[in-house]
Every structure is written in C-alpha cells, then in structure tokens.
PDB file of C-alpha atoms in Angstrom:
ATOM      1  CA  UNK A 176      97.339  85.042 125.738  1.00 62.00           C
ATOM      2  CA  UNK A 177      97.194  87.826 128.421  1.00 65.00           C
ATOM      3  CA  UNK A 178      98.615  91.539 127.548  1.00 67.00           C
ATOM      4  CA  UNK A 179     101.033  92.582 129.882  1.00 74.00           C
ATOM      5  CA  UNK A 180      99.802  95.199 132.803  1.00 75.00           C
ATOM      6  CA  UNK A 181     102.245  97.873 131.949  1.00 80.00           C
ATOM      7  CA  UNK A 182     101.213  97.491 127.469  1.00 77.00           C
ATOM      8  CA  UNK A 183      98.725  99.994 127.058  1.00 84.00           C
ATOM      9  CA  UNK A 184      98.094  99.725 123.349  1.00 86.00           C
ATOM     10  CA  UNK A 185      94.245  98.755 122.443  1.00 90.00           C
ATOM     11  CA  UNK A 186      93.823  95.161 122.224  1.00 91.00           C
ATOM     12  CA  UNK A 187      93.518  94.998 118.702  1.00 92.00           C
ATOM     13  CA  UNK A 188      96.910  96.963 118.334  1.00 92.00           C
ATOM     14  CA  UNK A 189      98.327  94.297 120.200  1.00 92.00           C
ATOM     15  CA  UNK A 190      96.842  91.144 117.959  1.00 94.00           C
ATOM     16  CA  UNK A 191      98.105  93.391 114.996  1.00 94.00           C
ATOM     17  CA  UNK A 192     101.909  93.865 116.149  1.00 92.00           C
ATOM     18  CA  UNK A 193     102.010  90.520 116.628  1.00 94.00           C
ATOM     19  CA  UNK A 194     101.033  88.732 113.519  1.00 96.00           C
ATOM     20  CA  UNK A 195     102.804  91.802 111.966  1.00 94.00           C
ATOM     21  CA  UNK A 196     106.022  90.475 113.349  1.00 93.00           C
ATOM     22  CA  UNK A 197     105.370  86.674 112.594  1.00 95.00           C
ATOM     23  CA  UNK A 198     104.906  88.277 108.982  1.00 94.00           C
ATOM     24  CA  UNK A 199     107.768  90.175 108.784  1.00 92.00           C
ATOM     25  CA  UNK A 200     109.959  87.512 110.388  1.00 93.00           C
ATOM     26  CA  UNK A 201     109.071  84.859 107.904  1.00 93.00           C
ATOM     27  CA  UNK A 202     107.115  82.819 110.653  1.00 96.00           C
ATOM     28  CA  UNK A 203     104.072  83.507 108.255  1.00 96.00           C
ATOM     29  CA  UNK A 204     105.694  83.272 105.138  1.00 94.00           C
ATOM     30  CA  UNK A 205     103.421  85.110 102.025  1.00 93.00           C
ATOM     31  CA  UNK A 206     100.519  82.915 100.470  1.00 94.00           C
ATOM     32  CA  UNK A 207     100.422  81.610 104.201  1.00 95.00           C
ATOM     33  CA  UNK A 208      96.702  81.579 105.319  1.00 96.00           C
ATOM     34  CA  UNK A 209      96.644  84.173 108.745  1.00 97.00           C
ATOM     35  CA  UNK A 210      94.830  82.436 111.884  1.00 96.00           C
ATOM     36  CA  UNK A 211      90.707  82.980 111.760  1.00 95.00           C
ATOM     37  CA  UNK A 212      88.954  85.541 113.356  1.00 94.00           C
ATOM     38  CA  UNK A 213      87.569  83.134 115.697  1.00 95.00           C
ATOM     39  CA  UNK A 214      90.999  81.276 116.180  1.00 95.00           C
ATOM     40  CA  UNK A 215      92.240  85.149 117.210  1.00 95.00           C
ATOM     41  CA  UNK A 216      89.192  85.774 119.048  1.00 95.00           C
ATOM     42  CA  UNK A 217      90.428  82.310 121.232  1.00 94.00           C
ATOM     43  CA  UNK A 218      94.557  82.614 121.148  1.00 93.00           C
ATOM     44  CA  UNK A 219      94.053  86.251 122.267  1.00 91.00           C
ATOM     45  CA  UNK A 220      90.917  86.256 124.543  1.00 91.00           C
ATOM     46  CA  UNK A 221      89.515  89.020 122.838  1.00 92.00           C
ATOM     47  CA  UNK A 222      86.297  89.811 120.866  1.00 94.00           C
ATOM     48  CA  UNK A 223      85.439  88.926 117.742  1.00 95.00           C
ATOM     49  CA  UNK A 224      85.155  92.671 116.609  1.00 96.00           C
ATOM     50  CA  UNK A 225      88.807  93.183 118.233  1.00 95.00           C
ATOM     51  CA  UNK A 226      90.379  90.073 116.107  1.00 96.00           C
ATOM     52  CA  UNK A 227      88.602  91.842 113.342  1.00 96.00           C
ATOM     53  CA  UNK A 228      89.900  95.086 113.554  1.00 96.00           C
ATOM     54  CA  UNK A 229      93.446  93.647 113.857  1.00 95.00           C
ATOM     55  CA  UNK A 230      93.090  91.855 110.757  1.00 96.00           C
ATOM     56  CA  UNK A 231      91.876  95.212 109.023  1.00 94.00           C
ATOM     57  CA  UNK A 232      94.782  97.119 110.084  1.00 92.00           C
ATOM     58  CA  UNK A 233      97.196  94.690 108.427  1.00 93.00           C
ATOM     59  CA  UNK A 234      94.575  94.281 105.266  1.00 92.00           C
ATOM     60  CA  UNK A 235      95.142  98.713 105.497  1.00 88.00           C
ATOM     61  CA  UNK A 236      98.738  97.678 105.606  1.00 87.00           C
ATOM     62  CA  UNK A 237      98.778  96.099 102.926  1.00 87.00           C
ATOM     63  CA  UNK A 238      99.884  92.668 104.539  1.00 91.00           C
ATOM     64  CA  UNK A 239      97.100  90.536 104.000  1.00 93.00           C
ATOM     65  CA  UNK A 240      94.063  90.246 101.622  1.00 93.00           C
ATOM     66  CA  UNK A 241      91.162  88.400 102.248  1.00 92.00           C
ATOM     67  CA  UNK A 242      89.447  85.868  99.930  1.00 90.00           C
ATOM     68  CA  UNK A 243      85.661  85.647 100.804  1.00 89.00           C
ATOM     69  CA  UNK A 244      84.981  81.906 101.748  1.00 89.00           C
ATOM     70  CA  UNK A 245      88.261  81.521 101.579  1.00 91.00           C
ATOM     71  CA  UNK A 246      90.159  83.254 104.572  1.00 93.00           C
ATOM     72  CA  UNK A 247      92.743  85.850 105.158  1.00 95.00           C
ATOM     73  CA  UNK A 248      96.791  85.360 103.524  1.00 96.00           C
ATOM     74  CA  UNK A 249      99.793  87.243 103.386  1.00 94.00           C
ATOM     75  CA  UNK A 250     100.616  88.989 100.700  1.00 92.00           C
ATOM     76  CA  UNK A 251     103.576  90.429 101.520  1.00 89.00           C
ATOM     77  CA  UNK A 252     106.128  90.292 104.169  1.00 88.00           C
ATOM     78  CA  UNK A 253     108.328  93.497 103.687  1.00 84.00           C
ATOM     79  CA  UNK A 254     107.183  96.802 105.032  1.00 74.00           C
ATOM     80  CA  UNK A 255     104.876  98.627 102.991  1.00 67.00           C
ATOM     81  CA  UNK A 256     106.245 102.174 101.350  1.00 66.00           C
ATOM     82  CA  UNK A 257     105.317 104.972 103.846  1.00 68.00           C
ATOM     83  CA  UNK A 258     107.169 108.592 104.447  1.00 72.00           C
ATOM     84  CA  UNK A 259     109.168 107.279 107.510  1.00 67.00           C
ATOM     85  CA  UNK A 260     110.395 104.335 105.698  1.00 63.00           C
ATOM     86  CA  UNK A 261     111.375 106.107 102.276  1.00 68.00           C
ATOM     87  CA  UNK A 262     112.694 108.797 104.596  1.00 69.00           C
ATOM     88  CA  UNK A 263     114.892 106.178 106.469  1.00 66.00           C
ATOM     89  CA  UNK A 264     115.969 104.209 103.138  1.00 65.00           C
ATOM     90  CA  UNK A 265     116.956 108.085 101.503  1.00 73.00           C
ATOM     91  CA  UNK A 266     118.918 108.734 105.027  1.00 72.00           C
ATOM     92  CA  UNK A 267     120.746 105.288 104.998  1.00 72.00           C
ATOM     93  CA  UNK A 268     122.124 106.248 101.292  1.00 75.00           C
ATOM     94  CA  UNK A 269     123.034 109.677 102.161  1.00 80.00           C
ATOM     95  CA  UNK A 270     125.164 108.175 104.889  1.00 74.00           C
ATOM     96  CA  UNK A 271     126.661 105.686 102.485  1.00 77.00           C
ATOM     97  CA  UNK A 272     126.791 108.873  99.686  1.00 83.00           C
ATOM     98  CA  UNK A 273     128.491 110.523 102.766  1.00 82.00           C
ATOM     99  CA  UNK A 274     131.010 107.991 103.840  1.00 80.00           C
ATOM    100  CA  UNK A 275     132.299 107.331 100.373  1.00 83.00           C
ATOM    101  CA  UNK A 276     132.978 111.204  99.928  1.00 87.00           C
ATOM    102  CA  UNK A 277     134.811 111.199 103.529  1.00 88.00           C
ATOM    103  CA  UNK A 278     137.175 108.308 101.610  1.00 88.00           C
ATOM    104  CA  UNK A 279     137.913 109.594  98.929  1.00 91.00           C
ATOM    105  CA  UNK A 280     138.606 113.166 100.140  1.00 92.00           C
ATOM    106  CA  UNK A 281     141.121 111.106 102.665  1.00 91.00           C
ATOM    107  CA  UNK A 282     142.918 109.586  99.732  1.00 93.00           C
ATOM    108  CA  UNK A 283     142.769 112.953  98.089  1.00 93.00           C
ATOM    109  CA  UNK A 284     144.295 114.602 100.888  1.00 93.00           C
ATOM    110  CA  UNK A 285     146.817 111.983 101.573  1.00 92.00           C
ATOM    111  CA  UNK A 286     147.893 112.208  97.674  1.00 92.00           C
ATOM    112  CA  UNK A 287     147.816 115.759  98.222  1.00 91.00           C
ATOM    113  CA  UNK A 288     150.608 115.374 100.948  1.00 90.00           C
ATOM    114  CA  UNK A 289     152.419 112.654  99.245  1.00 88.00           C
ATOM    115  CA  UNK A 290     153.155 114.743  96.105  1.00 88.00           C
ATOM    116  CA  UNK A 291     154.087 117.902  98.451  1.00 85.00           C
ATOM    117  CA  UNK A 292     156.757 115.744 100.156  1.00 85.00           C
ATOM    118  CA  UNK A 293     158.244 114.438  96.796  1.00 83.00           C
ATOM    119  CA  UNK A 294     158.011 117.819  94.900  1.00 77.00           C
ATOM    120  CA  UNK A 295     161.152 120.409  95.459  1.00 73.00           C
ATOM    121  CA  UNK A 296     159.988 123.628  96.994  1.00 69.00           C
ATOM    122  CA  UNK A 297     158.905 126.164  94.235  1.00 70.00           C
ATOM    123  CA  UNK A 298     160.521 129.501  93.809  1.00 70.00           C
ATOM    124  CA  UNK A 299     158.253 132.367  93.280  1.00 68.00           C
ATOM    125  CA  UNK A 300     160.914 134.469  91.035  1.00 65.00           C
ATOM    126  CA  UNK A 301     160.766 137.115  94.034  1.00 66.00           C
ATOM    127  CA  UNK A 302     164.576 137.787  94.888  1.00 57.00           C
TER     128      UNK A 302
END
C-alpha cells in the first residue's frame, strides 16, 4: 500500500493507525494473531525496522503482546485508559449529570406554576 502525498505522519504511524483501527473495529478480533513483521514489511512497502516500530507502539498501547516463537495477538480491542479518554468518559457523565438536573428542575418549575394557578391568592394580613 502507498501513503497518500498529502499524510505526513511517519510511516510507522501510519502501519500503527491502521491495524489500530482493524483492532478497534473488530476486524482483528482479540486472541487474533496481528500480520508478521515481514508480512507488514510487504503489505506496507516499508522496512522491517518501520513494521517493527508499529507493532511496538500498539504492544506500548497495550493492544497486542507478543509471544516469542509464537507471533504478535491482540489483547484487547477497547481503548486503553489514558487522561483524554477518562477526561472524555467524566465529561460525557457530567453532561448526562447535567441534563437530568435541567429535567427535573423543568418539572419542578412547571409544578411550581401548576400549584400557583390552583392556589387562591394569599393575604398578607396588611389592610
């Protein structure tokens, strides 16, 4: 496969995104053995050292482990716990905390107005 002109990321980035996303997307499914080095080296037209790298970012990711002899599967196939993604799963639950409050201070408020409507008007004792 050729990298697009305009995709600037290093080569090894590239092999790395992709079997990322065949990971993530099920296409390698976990226990699934990951293509060789030298079957990268080939699909990719790389280096060997480049298909290697790749493969060490995603065993850093914690995708992949490697069984000497063996070859390279995937361990796992949902993101790995980092800040940004425990950031994004805390914002995604203060926007469901948030929506919930918005509800129920709109049924508050239209209870509110419901019970002002059927209640007589109160006299202060004021003449």
């Amino acid at each position: 496969m050729r990298r697009e002109p305009t995709d600037h990321r290093p080569d090894y980035m590239i092999i790395a995104d992709d079997l990322r996303a065949k990971i993530t997307s099920g296409e390698l499914a976990v226990g699934d053995e990951i293509p060789s080095h030298a079957a990268l080296r080939n699909t990719w037209e790389s280096t060997l050292p480049t298909a290697q790298k790749a493969v060490d970012v995603l065993k850093a990711e914690g995708y992949v482990a490697a069984i000497r002899g063996r070859g390279t599967y995937v361990i796992r196939n949902d993101p790995p716990a980092t800040p940004a993604n425990e950031f994004a799963q805390m914002l995604t639950l203060v926007h469901q905390r948030l929506d919930s409050l918005e509800e129920t201070v709109r049924k508050l408020a239209e209870l509110n107005a419901a019970t002002r409507r059927a209640s007589p008007p109160r006299r202060t004792g004021r003449a």
